[in-house]
mmCIF file of C-alpha atoms and ligand atoms in Angstrom:
data_model
loop_
_atom_site.group_PDB
_atom_site.id
_atom_site.type_symbol
_atom_site.label_atom_id
_atom_site.label_comp_id
_atom_site.label_asym_id
_atom_site.label_seq_id
_atom_site.Cartn_x
_atom_site.Cartn_y
_atom_site.Cartn_z
ATOM 1 C CA MET A 1 0.000 0.000 0.000
ATOM 2 C CA ALA A 2 1.343 3.374 -0.964
ATOM 3 C CA VAL A 3 1.479 5.863 1.858
ATOM 4 C CA ARG A 4 1.388 9.397 0.567
ATOM 5 C CA ASN A 5 1.882 12.040 3.153
ATOM 6 C CA THR A 6 2.725 15.120 1.109
ATOM 7 C CA PRO A 7 -0.469 17.123 0.755
ATOM 8 C CA GLN A 8 0.693 18.941 -2.345
ATOM 9 C CA ARG A 9 0.049 18.109 -5.958
ATOM 10 C CA ARG A 10 2.244 15.574 -7.672
ATOM 11 C CA CYS A 11 2.179 16.485 -11.310
ATOM 12 C CA GLY A 12 2.937 13.127 -12.891
ATOM 13 C CA THR A 13 0.632 11.080 -10.687
ATOM 14 C CA MET A 14 -2.201 13.555 -10.807
ATOM 15 C CA ALA A 15 -2.181 13.626 -14.581
ATOM 16 C CA VAL A 16 -3.245 9.989 -14.614
ATOM 17 C CA HIS A 17 -6.793 10.423 -15.684
ATOM 18 C CA PHE A 18 -9.054 7.833 -14.168
ATOM 19 C CA SER A 19 -11.863 7.506 -16.666
ATOM 20 C CA LEU A 20 -14.731 5.484 -15.290
ATOM 21 C CA LEU A 21 -16.686 6.054 -18.461
ATOM 22 C CA GLU A 22 -14.118 4.067 -20.400
ATOM 23 C CA LEU A 23 -13.460 1.421 -17.779
ATOM 24 C CA TYR A 24 -17.047 0.702 -16.903
ATOM 25 C CA PRO A 25 -19.451 0.461 -19.875
ATOM 26 C CA GLY A 26 -22.652 0.326 -17.767
ATOM 27 C CA TYR A 27 -21.885 3.781 -16.421
ATOM 28 C CA ARG A 28 -22.261 5.631 -19.700
ATOM 29 C CA LYS A 29 -25.448 3.698 -20.491
ATOM 30 C CA CYS A 30 -26.995 4.656 -17.156
ATOM 31 C CA LEU A 31 -26.103 8.317 -17.547
ATOM 32 C CA THR A 32 -27.541 8.398 -21.086
ATOM 33 C CA GLN A 33 -30.791 6.805 -19.900
ATOM 34 C CA LEU A 34 -30.967 9.366 -17.099
ATOM 35 C CA GLU A 35 -30.618 12.230 -19.598
ATOM 36 C CA HIS A 36 -33.602 10.841 -21.515
ATOM 37 C CA ALA A 37 -35.585 10.480 -18.293
ATOM 38 C CA CYS A 38 -34.834 14.106 -17.391
ATOM 39 C CA VAL A 39 -36.167 15.298 -20.739
ATOM 40 C CA GLU A 40 -39.313 13.206 -20.217
ATOM 41 C CA ARG A 41 -39.849 14.592 -16.710
ATOM 42 C CA ARG A 42 -39.491 18.150 -17.978
ATOM 43 C CA ARG A 43 -42.300 17.492 -20.474
ATOM 44 C CA SER A 44 -44.685 16.056 -17.912
ATOM 45 C CA ALA A 45 -46.725 18.188 -15.526
ATOM 46 C CA PRO A 46 -44.964 19.037 -12.263
ATOM 47 C CA PHE A 47 -46.235 17.157 -9.263
ATOM 48 C CA ALA A 48 -45.658 17.594 -5.564
ATOM 49 C CA ARG A 49 -44.355 14.574 -3.692
ATOM 50 C CA ALA A 50 -46.499 13.366 -0.839
ATOM 51 C CA LYS A 51 -43.488 12.570 1.314
ATOM 52 C CA PRO A 52 -39.774 13.234 1.068
ATOM 53 C CA TYR A 53 -37.167 10.735 -0.060
ATOM 54 C CA ARG A 54 -35.465 9.483 3.105
ATOM 55 C CA ILE A 55 -31.922 8.189 2.697
ATOM 56 C CA ASN A 56 -29.995 6.065 5.187
ATOM 57 C CA VAL A 57 -26.463 7.291 5.582
ATOM 58 C CA VAL A 58 -23.355 5.558 6.837
ATOM 59 C CA VAL A 59 -20.323 7.702 7.656
ATOM 60 C CA HIS A 60 -16.975 5.898 7.537
ATOM 61 C CA VAL A 61 -14.363 7.745 9.569
ATOM 62 C CA LEU A 62 -10.779 6.861 8.606
ATOM 63 C CA TYR A 63 -8.136 8.163 10.950
ATOM 64 C CA ASN A 64 -4.408 7.953 11.378
ATOM 65 C CA ASN A 65 -4.305 9.713 14.733
ATOM 66 C CA GLU A 66 -6.891 10.369 17.443
ATOM 67 C CA LYS A 67 -7.423 13.960 16.347
ATOM 68 C CA GLU A 68 -8.726 12.700 12.997
ATOM 69 C CA ASN A 69 -11.166 10.357 14.707
ATOM 70 C CA ILE A 70 -13.814 13.050 14.440
ATOM 71 C CA SER A 71 -16.581 13.334 17.005
ATOM 72 C CA ASP A 72 -20.166 12.149 16.670
ATOM 73 C CA ALA A 73 -21.099 15.806 17.086
ATOM 74 C CA GLN A 74 -19.137 16.837 13.975
ATOM 75 C CA ILE A 75 -20.822 14.043 12.007
ATOM 76 C CA LYS A 76 -24.287 14.986 13.243
ATOM 77 C CA SER A 77 -23.626 18.628 12.353
ATOM 78 C CA GLN A 78 -23.031 17.493 8.767
ATOM 79 C CA ILE A 79 -26.236 15.464 8.609
ATOM 80 C CA ALA A 80 -28.121 18.509 9.905
ATOM 81 C CA VAL A 81 -26.651 20.684 7.126
ATOM 82 C CA LEU A 82 -27.627 18.132 4.461
ATOM 83 C CA ASN A 83 -31.189 18.114 5.770
ATOM 84 C CA ARG A 84 -31.425 21.898 5.791
ATOM 85 C CA ASP A 85 -29.852 22.353 2.353
ATOM 86 C CA PHE A 86 -31.816 19.634 0.555
ATOM 87 C CA ARG A 87 -35.094 20.771 2.134
ATOM 88 C CA ALA A 88 -34.273 24.471 1.525
ATOM 89 C CA THR A 89 -34.697 25.294 5.202
ATOM 90 C CA ASN A 90 -31.210 26.830 5.384
ATOM 91 C CA SER A 91 -31.641 30.370 6.671
ATOM 92 C CA ASP A 92 -29.025 31.839 4.312
ATOM 93 C CA ARG A 93 -31.233 31.052 1.289
ATOM 94 C CA SER A 94 -32.655 34.529 1.902
ATOM 95 C CA LYS A 95 -29.400 35.932 0.489
ATOM 96 C CA THR A 96 -30.391 34.654 -2.970
ATOM 97 C CA PRO A 97 -30.587 37.629 -5.360
ATOM 98 C CA ALA A 98 -34.204 38.684 -5.974
ATOM 99 C CA VAL A 99 -34.069 37.634 -9.648
ATOM 100 C CA TRP A 100 -33.496 33.991 -8.670
ATOM 101 C CA ARG A 101 -35.463 33.796 -5.432
ATOM 102 C CA GLY A 102 -38.315 32.068 -7.232
ATOM 103 C CA LEU A 103 -35.999 29.283 -8.332
ATOM 104 C CA VAL A 104 -34.854 28.233 -4.845
ATOM 105 C CA SER A 105 -36.071 24.703 -4.525
ATOM 106 C CA ASP A 106 -36.851 22.127 -1.851
ATOM 107 C CA SER A 107 -35.357 18.883 -3.182
ATOM 108 C CA GLN A 108 -37.459 16.798 -0.804
ATOM 109 C CA VAL A 109 -34.461 14.682 0.162
ATOM 110 C CA GLU A 110 -33.786 13.841 3.811
ATOM 111 C CA PHE A 111 -30.813 12.101 5.382
ATOM 112 C CA VAL A 112 -30.675 9.980 8.496
ATOM 113 C CA LEU A 113 -27.752 8.143 10.074
ATOM 114 C CA ALA A 114 -28.543 4.442 9.658
ATOM 115 C CA THR A 115 -29.901 2.783 12.785
ATOM 116 C CA LYS A 116 -29.147 -0.713 11.493
ATOM 117 C CA ASP A 117 -26.032 -2.142 9.907
ATOM 118 C CA PRO A 118 -26.193 -4.341 6.774
ATOM 119 C CA ASP A 119 -26.848 -7.406 8.965
ATOM 120 C CA GLY A 120 -29.802 -5.724 10.636
ATOM 121 C CA LYS A 121 -27.958 -5.132 13.910
ATOM 122 C CA LYS A 122 -28.427 -1.892 15.840
ATOM 123 C CA SER A 123 -25.981 0.741 14.659
ATOM 124 C CA THR A 124 -25.027 4.393 15.014
ATOM 125 C CA GLY A 125 -24.535 4.674 11.247
ATOM 126 C CA ILE A 126 -20.897 5.504 11.916
ATOM 127 C CA THR A 127 -17.874 3.253 11.405
ATOM 128 C CA ARG A 128 -14.432 4.114 12.734
ATOM 129 C CA THR A 129 -11.269 2.646 11.253
ATOM 130 C CA ARG A 130 -7.682 3.347 12.203
ATOM 131 C CA SER A 131 -5.472 3.325 9.146
ATOM 132 C CA SER A 132 -1.733 3.525 8.600
ATOM 133 C CA THR A 133 -2.455 5.796 5.642
ATOM 134 C CA THR A 134 -1.804 9.380 6.684
ATOM 135 C CA SER A 135 -3.461 10.880 3.645
ATOM 136 C CA PHE A 136 -5.613 9.057 1.101
ATOM 137 C CA ALA A 137 -4.972 9.548 -2.612
ATOM 138 C CA ILE A 138 -7.901 10.713 -4.704
ATOM 139 C CA ASP A 139 -7.213 8.622 -7.778
ATOM 140 C CA ASP A 140 -7.110 5.040 -6.484
ATOM 141 C CA ASN A 141 -10.161 4.504 -4.231
ATOM 142 C CA VAL A 142 -7.895 2.849 -1.608
ATOM 143 C CA ILE A 143 -10.106 4.460 1.021
ATOM 144 C CA LYS A 144 -13.008 2.261 -0.119
ATOM 145 C CA LYS A 145 -11.167 -1.046 0.390
ATOM 146 C CA THR A 146 -10.727 -2.574 3.864
ATOM 147 C CA LYS A 147 -7.964 -4.795 2.475
ATOM 148 C CA SER A 148 -5.939 -1.750 1.434
ATOM 149 C CA GLY A 149 -6.291 0.115 4.724
ATOM 150 C CA GLY A 150 -9.568 1.832 3.930
ATOM 151 C CA LYS A 151 -13.128 0.712 4.671
ATOM 152 C CA ASP A 152 -15.456 -1.300 2.442
ATOM 153 C CA ALA A 153 -18.766 0.330 1.573
ATOM 154 C CA TRP A 154 -21.982 -0.808 3.170
ATOM 155 C CA PRO A 155 -24.354 -2.058 0.408
ATOM 156 C CA THR A 156 -24.521 0.981 -1.824
ATOM 157 C CA ASP A 157 -28.021 0.205 -3.055
ATOM 158 C CA ARG A 158 -29.330 0.724 0.507
ATOM 159 C CA TYR A 159 -26.975 3.278 2.065
ATOM 160 C CA LEU A 160 -25.401 6.552 1.034
ATOM 161 C CA ASN A 161 -21.753 5.897 1.971
ATOM 162 C CA ILE A 162 -19.740 8.920 3.095
ATOM 163 C CA TRP A 163 -16.018 8.416 3.736
ATOM 164 C CA VAL A 164 -14.347 11.105 5.857
ATOM 165 C CA CYS A 165 -10.564 11.280 6.016
ATOM 166 C CA ALA A 166 -7.391 13.210 5.331
ATOM 167 C CA LEU A 167 -7.025 13.576 1.548
ATOM 168 C CA SER A 168 -3.984 14.303 -0.534
ATOM 169 C CA GLY A 169 -4.217 16.392 -3.667
ATOM 170 C CA GLY A 170 -5.445 19.540 -1.958
ATOM 171 C CA ILE A 171 -9.143 19.064 -2.791
ATOM 172 C CA LEU A 172 -12.096 18.965 -0.413
ATOM 173 C CA GLY A 173 -13.855 15.889 -1.721
ATOM 174 C CA TYR A 174 -15.122 13.928 -4.700
ATOM 175 C CA ALA A 175 -18.176 11.980 -5.721
ATOM 176 C CA GLN A 176 -19.381 9.160 -7.930
ATOM 177 C CA PHE A 177 -22.238 9.742 -10.366
ATOM 178 C CA PRO A 178 -25.123 7.244 -10.554
ATOM 179 C CA GLY A 179 -24.528 4.050 -12.518
ATOM 180 C CA GLY A 180 -20.875 3.485 -11.625
ATOM 181 C CA PRO A 181 -19.393 0.423 -9.909
ATOM 182 C CA SER A 182 -21.356 -0.340 -6.752
ATOM 183 C CA TRP A 183 -18.364 -1.079 -4.497
ATOM 184 C CA SER A 184 -17.031 2.489 -4.855
ATOM 185 C CA ASP A 185 -20.363 4.333 -4.872
ATOM 186 C CA GLY A 186 -20.712 7.282 -2.526
ATOM 187 C CA VAL A 187 -18.823 10.451 -1.648
ATOM 188 C CA VAL A 188 -15.472 11.181 -0.010
ATOM 189 C CA ILE A 189 -15.002 14.316 2.090
ATOM 190 C CA LEU A 190 -11.906 15.882 3.616
ATOM 191 C CA ASN A 191 -12.197 15.778 7.419
ATOM 192 C CA THR A 192 -11.519 19.532 7.759
ATOM 193 C CA ALA A 193 -14.323 20.346 5.293
ATOM 194 C CA PHE A 194 -16.931 18.133 6.963
ATOM 195 C CA GLY A 195 -19.747 19.412 9.160
ATOM 196 C CA THR A 196 -19.668 22.655 11.117
ATOM 197 C CA SER A 197 -17.690 21.764 14.244
ATOM 198 C CA GLY A 198 -14.671 19.775 15.429
ATOM 199 C CA LEU A 199 -11.985 19.690 12.718
ATOM 200 C CA ALA A 200 -14.053 21.768 10.257
ATOM 201 C CA LYS A 201 -12.051 24.789 9.180
ATOM 202 C CA ALA A 202 -13.093 28.063 7.542
ATOM 203 C CA PRO A 203 -13.937 28.864 4.801
ATOM 204 C CA PHE A 204 -15.217 25.294 4.402
ATOM 205 C CA ASN A 205 -16.844 24.828 7.812
ATOM 206 C CA LYS A 206 -20.503 25.125 6.904
ATOM 207 C CA GLY A 207 -20.910 21.581 5.604
ATOM 208 C CA ARG A 208 -21.403 22.611 1.993
ATOM 209 C CA THR A 209 -18.747 20.284 0.571
ATOM 210 C CA ALA A 210 -20.998 17.327 1.370
ATOM 211 C CA THR A 211 -24.012 19.178 -0.046
ATOM 212 C CA HIS A 212 -22.057 19.696 -3.285
ATOM 213 C CA GLU A 213 -20.794 16.097 -3.459
ATOM 214 C CA VAL A 214 -24.200 14.579 -2.709
ATOM 215 C CA GLY A 215 -25.479 16.830 -5.511
ATOM 216 C CA HIS A 216 -23.086 15.001 -7.868
ATOM 217 C CA TYR A 217 -24.108 11.658 -6.368
ATOM 218 C CA LEU A 218 -27.673 12.564 -7.398
ATOM 219 C CA ASN A 219 -26.422 13.453 -10.902
ATOM 220 C CA LEU A 220 -25.971 17.228 -10.696
ATOM 221 C CA ARG A 221 -23.216 18.798 -12.775
ATOM 222 C CA HIS A 222 -21.187 21.931 -12.133
ATOM 223 C CA ILE A 223 -23.035 25.050 -13.205
ATOM 224 C CA TRP A 224 -20.182 25.990 -15.589
ATOM 225 C CA GLY A 225 -20.634 22.695 -17.459
ATOM 226 C CA ASP A 226 -17.076 21.402 -16.944
ATOM 227 C CA THR A 227 -15.454 23.182 -19.856
ATOM 228 C CA GLU A 228 -13.224 26.231 -19.582
ATOM 229 C CA ASP A 229 -15.136 28.161 -22.226
ATOM 230 C CA CYS A 230 -18.846 28.733 -22.730
ATOM 231 C CA SER A 231 -19.557 25.480 -24.570
ATOM 232 C CA GLY A 232 -20.253 23.222 -21.586
ATOM 233 C CA THR A 233 -23.634 22.509 -20.037
ATOM 234 C CA ASP A 234 -24.961 21.297 -16.711
ATOM 235 C CA PHE A 235 -28.047 19.882 -18.492
ATOM 236 C CA VAL A 236 -30.205 22.215 -16.442
ATOM 237 C CA VAL A 237 -32.107 25.099 -18.023
ATOM 238 C CA ASP A 238 -32.633 27.416 -15.062
ATOM 239 C CA THR A 239 -28.944 27.945 -14.215
ATOM 240 C CA PRO A 240 -27.299 30.540 -16.498
ATOM 241 C CA ASN A 241 -24.455 29.408 -18.748
ATOM 242 C CA ALA A 242 -21.146 30.190 -17.021
ATOM 243 C CA GLU A 243 -17.545 30.110 -18.171
ATOM 244 C CA GLY A 244 -15.751 28.469 -15.287
ATOM 245 C CA PRO A 245 -15.792 27.901 -11.549
ATOM 246 C CA ASN A 246 -16.155 30.850 -9.182
ATOM 247 C CA TYR A 247 -14.109 30.920 -5.996
ATOM 248 C CA GLY A 248 -14.180 32.748 -2.696
ATOM 249 C CA SER A 249 -17.156 34.976 -2.104
ATOM 250 C CA PRO A 250 -18.027 36.846 -5.328
ATOM 251 C CA THR A 251 -20.156 39.969 -5.545
ATOM 252 C CA PHE A 252 -23.418 39.841 -7.513
ATOM 253 C CA PRO A 253 -23.614 40.215 -10.466
ATOM 254 C CA LYS A 254 -20.615 38.403 -11.939
ATOM 255 C CA VAL A 255 -20.996 38.237 -15.694
ATOM 256 C CA SER A 256 -19.464 35.634 -18.057
ATOM 257 C CA CYS A 257 -20.601 33.912 -21.265
ATOM 258 C CA SER A 258 -22.889 36.843 -22.227
ATOM 259 C CA ASN A 259 -25.098 35.944 -19.262
ATOM 260 C CA GLY A 260 -25.713 39.535 -18.160
ATOM 261 C CA PRO A 261 -27.267 41.382 -16.496
ATOM 262 C CA ASN A 262 -27.568 38.752 -13.754
ATOM 263 C CA GLY A 263 -24.450 36.748 -14.574
ATOM 264 C CA ASP A 264 -23.296 33.478 -13.009
ATOM 265 C CA MET A 265 -25.465 31.827 -10.370
ATOM 266 C CA PHE A 266 -22.362 31.474 -8.189
ATOM 267 C CA MET A 267 -24.440 31.039 -5.027
ATOM 268 C CA ASN A 268 -25.584 27.658 -6.343
ATOM 269 C CA TYR A 269 -24.315 24.641 -4.389
ATOM 270 C CA MET A 270 -22.846 23.317 -7.636
ATOM 271 C CA ASP A 271 -20.329 26.153 -8.057
ATOM 272 C CA TYR A 272 -16.921 26.331 -6.292
ATOM 273 C CA VAL A 273 -17.411 29.288 -3.938
ATOM 274 C CA ASP A 274 -16.765 29.214 -0.169
ATOM 275 C CA ASP A 275 -19.308 27.448 2.039
ATOM 276 C CA ALA A 276 -20.877 30.692 3.258
ATOM 277 C CA ALA A 277 -21.331 31.936 -0.313
ATOM 278 C CA MET A 278 -23.467 29.017 -1.598
ATOM 279 C CA PHE A 279 -27.041 28.445 -0.525
ATOM 280 C CA MET A 280 -29.391 27.152 -3.226
ATOM 281 C CA PHE A 281 -30.454 24.421 -5.636
ATOM 282 C CA THR A 282 -32.847 25.371 -8.447
ATOM 283 C CA LYS A 283 -36.142 23.763 -9.484
ATOM 284 C CA GLU A 284 -34.549 22.011 -12.444
ATOM 285 C CA GLN A 285 -31.736 20.706 -10.295
ATOM 286 C CA THR A 286 -34.343 19.271 -7.937
ATOM 287 C CA GLN A 287 -36.085 17.646 -10.879
ATOM 288 C CA ARG A 288 -32.795 16.129 -12.023
ATOM 289 C CA MET A 289 -32.068 14.719 -8.566
ATOM 290 C CA GLN A 290 -35.584 13.312 -8.273
ATOM 291 C CA VAL A 291 -35.312 11.618 -11.668
ATOM 292 C CA THR A 292 -32.173 9.944 -10.316
ATOM 293 C CA LEU A 293 -33.941 8.939 -7.094
ATOM 294 C CA ASP A 294 -36.857 7.516 -9.064
ATOM 295 C CA GLY A 295 -34.401 5.715 -11.363
ATOM 296 C CA PRO A 296 -31.017 4.197 -10.559
ATOM 297 C CA ARG A 297 -31.091 5.280 -6.899
ATOM 298 C CA LYS A 298 -34.623 4.075 -6.176
ATOM 299 C CA THR A 299 -33.565 1.282 -3.818
ATOM 300 C CA LEU A 300 -31.837 3.851 -1.632
ATOM 301 C CA TRP A 301 -34.993 5.341 -0.166
ATOM 302 C CA ASN A 302 -37.216 2.316 -0.635
ATOM 303 C CA ALA A 303 -34.891 0.261 1.537
ATOM 304 C CA THR A 304 -36.333 -1.058 4.759
ATOM 305 C CA THR A 305 -33.002 -0.830 6.579
ATOM 306 C CA MET B 1 -14.298 38.275 -23.826
ATOM 307 C CA GLU B 2 -14.312 40.827 -21.017
ATOM 308 C CA ARG B 3 -10.944 39.577 -19.860
ATOM 309 C CA ASP B 4 -9.312 40.144 -23.269
ATOM 310 C CA ASP B 5 -10.658 43.679 -23.441
ATOM 311 C CA LEU B 6 -9.361 44.318 -19.971
ATOM 312 C CA SER B 7 -5.823 43.115 -20.673
ATOM 313 C CA GLU B 8 -5.689 45.135 -23.876
ATOM 314 C CA ALA B 9 -6.869 48.205 -22.031
ATOM 315 C CA ASN B 10 -4.146 47.675 -19.436
ATOM 316 C CA GLU B 11 -1.466 47.929 -22.157
ATOM 317 C CA ALA B 12 1.687 47.032 -20.256
ATOM 318 C CA VAL B 13 4.905 48.975 -20.597
ATOM 319 C CA THR B 14 6.870 47.208 -23.322
ATOM 320 C CA THR B 15 7.652 43.998 -21.530
ATOM 321 C CA THR B 16 9.916 41.238 -22.638
ATOM 322 C CA ILE B 17 8.925 38.021 -21.037
ATOM 323 C CA ASP B 18 11.694 35.821 -19.720
ATOM 324 C CA THR B 19 10.575 32.569 -21.279
ATOM 325 C CA THR B 20 12.949 30.499 -19.182
ATOM 326 C CA LEU B 21 11.142 31.819 -16.124
ATOM 327 C CA LEU B 22 7.794 31.112 -17.712
ATOM 328 C CA ALA B 23 8.725 27.562 -18.670
ATOM 329 C CA ARG B 24 7.385 25.641 -15.685
ATOM 330 C CA ALA B 25 4.164 24.277 -14.232
ATOM 331 C CA TRP B 26 1.933 26.835 -12.494
ATOM 332 C CA VAL B 27 -0.995 26.344 -10.157
ATOM 333 C CA HIS B 28 -3.855 28.821 -9.844
ATOM 334 C CA ALA B 29 -3.732 30.461 -6.429
ATOM 335 C CA HIS B 30 -7.274 31.780 -6.882
ATOM 336 C CA GLU B 31 -7.293 33.179 -3.350
ATOM 337 C CA GLU B 32 -4.813 35.795 -4.609
ATOM 338 C CA ASP B 33 -6.798 36.880 -7.694
ATOM 339 C CA HIS B 34 -7.461 40.606 -7.753
ATOM 340 C CA ASP B 35 -8.396 43.416 -10.128
ATOM 341 C CA GLY B 36 -9.147 41.062 -13.005
ATOM 342 C CA MET B 37 -5.824 39.278 -12.536
ATOM 343 C CA GLN B 38 -5.484 35.517 -12.145
ATOM 344 C CA VAL B 39 -2.510 34.707 -9.943
ATOM 345 C CA PHE B 40 -0.536 31.486 -10.421
ATOM 346 C CA ARG B 41 2.262 30.093 -8.236
ATOM 347 C CA PRO B 42 4.837 27.446 -9.118
ATOM 348 C CA LEU B 43 3.329 23.969 -8.853
ATOM 349 C CA GLY B 44 4.346 22.541 -5.479
ATOM 350 C CA THR B 45 3.752 25.794 -3.609
ATOM 351 C CA GLN B 46 1.843 25.028 -0.410
ATOM 352 C CA LEU B 47 -1.675 26.333 -0.921
ATOM 353 C CA PRO B 48 -4.754 25.905 1.260
ATOM 354 C CA PRO B 49 -7.300 23.177 0.404
ATOM 355 C CA SER B 50 -9.656 24.130 -2.419
ATOM 356 C CA ARG B 51 -12.636 22.591 -4.244
ATOM 357 C CA GLY B 52 -10.313 22.476 -7.242
ATOM 358 C CA ARG B 53 -7.419 24.252 -8.896
ATOM 359 C CA ARG B 54 -6.246 24.785 -12.415
ATOM 360 C CA VAL B 55 -2.687 23.794 -13.294
ATOM 361 C CA ILE B 56 -0.942 24.910 -16.481
ATOM 362 C CA ASP B 57 2.381 23.419 -17.470
ATOM 363 C CA LEU B 58 4.382 25.607 -19.843
ATOM 364 C CA SER B 59 7.626 23.662 -19.546
ATOM 365 C CA THR B 60 7.304 22.205 -23.053
ATOM 366 C CA PRO B 61 7.485 24.735 -25.902
ATOM 367 C CA GLU B 62 4.153 25.144 -27.694
ATOM 368 C CA VAL B 63 2.409 22.248 -25.942
ATOM 369 C CA MET B 64 0.566 22.955 -22.737
ATOM 370 C CA THR B 65 -0.545 20.184 -20.433
ATOM 371 C CA GLY B 66 -2.906 21.134 -17.688
ATOM 372 C CA LEU B 67 -5.201 19.948 -14.965
ATOM 373 C CA ALA B 68 -8.669 21.290 -14.344
ATOM 374 C CA PRO B 69 -11.384 20.197 -11.933
ATOM 375 C CA GLY B 70 -13.316 17.279 -13.456
ATOM 376 C CA ALA B 71 -17.054 16.604 -13.267
ATOM 377 C CA ASP B 72 -16.643 14.641 -10.005
ATOM 378 C CA ASP B 73 -14.178 17.238 -8.581
ATOM 379 C CA ARG B 74 -11.070 15.162 -9.183
ATOM 380 C CA PRO B 75 -8.548 16.823 -11.515
ATOM 381 C CA GLU B 76 -8.588 15.920 -15.191
ATOM 382 C CA SER B 77 -5.797 16.596 -17.641
ATOM 383 C CA PHE B 78 -6.140 18.661 -20.801
ATOM 384 C CA HIS B 79 -3.879 19.733 -23.646
ATOM 385 C CA ARG B 80 -3.571 23.054 -25.458
ATOM 386 C CA ALA B 81 -1.216 24.760 -27.855
ATOM 387 C CA TRP B 82 0.504 27.888 -26.586
ATOM 388 C CA THR B 83 2.659 30.664 -27.974
ATOM 389 C CA ILE B 84 4.098 33.855 -26.570
ATOM 390 C CA GLU B 85 4.044 37.100 -28.544
ATOM 391 C CA ASN B 86 5.683 39.973 -26.669
ATOM 392 C CA ASP B 87 3.799 39.840 -23.390
ATOM 393 C CA VAL B 88 0.717 38.069 -24.700
ATOM 394 C CA LEU B 89 0.297 34.406 -23.891
ATOM 395 C CA ARG B 90 -1.944 32.751 -26.462
ATOM 396 C CA ILE B 91 -3.614 29.503 -25.572
ATOM 397 C CA ARG B 92 -5.494 27.607 -28.229
ATOM 398 C CA ALA B 93 -7.131 24.270 -28.738
ATOM 399 C CA VAL B 94 -4.591 21.881 -30.185
ATOM 400 C CA ALA B 95 -4.966 22.172 -33.954
ATOM 401 C CA ALA B 96 -6.582 19.105 -35.437
ATOM 402 C CA SER B 97 -4.442 17.313 -37.966
ATOM 403 C CA GLU B 98 -5.589 18.038 -41.469
ATOM 404 C CA GLN B 99 -6.515 15.431 -44.051
ATOM 405 C CA ARG B 100 -7.012 16.377 -47.689
ATOM 406 C CA PHE B 101 -9.227 14.567 -50.159
ATOM 407 C CA ARG B 102 -10.139 15.167 -53.788
ATOM 408 C CA ILE B 103 -13.831 14.725 -54.445
ATOM 409 C CA SER B 104 -13.675 12.366 -57.337
ATOM 410 C CA ARG B 105 -17.332 11.762 -57.751
ATOM 411 C CA LEU B 106 -20.413 13.229 -56.157
ATOM 412 C CA ALA B 107 -23.972 12.132 -56.798
ATOM 413 C CA SER B 108 -27.099 11.876 -54.687
ATOM 414 C CA ASP B 109 -26.172 8.303 -53.859
ATOM 415 C CA GLU B 110 -22.399 8.386 -53.945
ATOM 416 C CA LEU B 111 -19.433 10.297 -52.613
ATOM 417 C CA ALA B 112 -16.040 9.077 -53.789
ATOM 418 C CA LEU B 113 -12.881 10.497 -52.236
ATOM 419 C CA ILE B 114 -9.236 10.142 -53.140
ATOM 420 C CA ARG B 115 -6.850 10.754 -50.256
ATOM 421 C CA LEU B 116 -4.193 13.360 -51.100
ATOM 422 C CA SER B 117 -0.817 13.421 -49.424
ATOM 423 C CA SER B 118 -0.551 16.425 -47.121
HETATM 424 ZN ZN1 LIG C 1 -18.121 19.268 -7.978
#
């Protein structure tokens, strides 16, 4: 097992592009089917759900020293943020510029720490694993393998798996889109960008990294469409076209890609701004997540766990 | 667009760029951006954690390799062509290789091509 303890970028290694789409044929097929389903849903009349989607969560804490063995309180603070953000009960949503206030959307997704483990035994929904790895690489999924010093996922069709650890590569987390390999499904979050207390460190101490990553997990794309010009798309109509990621805490309006006068919707959870500067999903993003939850992630909230 | 206009408006005093200094990998220290300027530091500089950072490697003449945040937030590599003219760094999509064909026959039900040497 490779132990990587330098937190800075390693050019050669990082350039190895891990392309799931090429390695795993079912992935592309699933994503294509989802695109079709989204188009269908857009055509049909909007309907209000009778009750929210409720997702069982397991948090896998990986630690190399006691300090990294984050507290239950830090974990619970993260679950609370997810519930506020995905139900649009976060108080900072009021900062949304007036022009977009009507788009702020309740995704109807709720998160609860699992009360039973995969064998049906009583559980806190938290696993804790000491590892000799001081900092997990972001390109090898070692963190998701018990054999390699990480922690195997709980059945990913029934639980949202969240791994929390020290990460190399300087990023705050990463996700897996729907339809990928089941053993690695879930999101990985840096322990200092998780929740609102304990190790959480400004400007990423409002739990929004997990909100962003779970957005990907439910098939949301970055609002700039993942190209560095204006050609990319997030497959969502009610987020303006944007050139690239926004950072820090921008001032409204910030114009790119001829999207004036209102400019980029940088306060969307799917941009790259600081935690305190993001506070909304749109209606179409909600629709996209719900299509995913009614499709490939259906077993997640139908589970009896 | 706006950025180009801005840099042209800020016409620099005749600057000669030291290309040996330029020829290295740079990482976007976006925390330091100001007044329409994007600030890069040598790759390897200790920077705080970030949702993602852009890296541009200018160590090979004309061919730029870079890293940009991918769809799942992990970095993905990209390639561009680059040139330097005075103090203007031009970055373009890598030119596609050209193939030339003579249209030998064209009808509603047939297109016949003869490959020409380039
Ligand atoms: Zn992302």
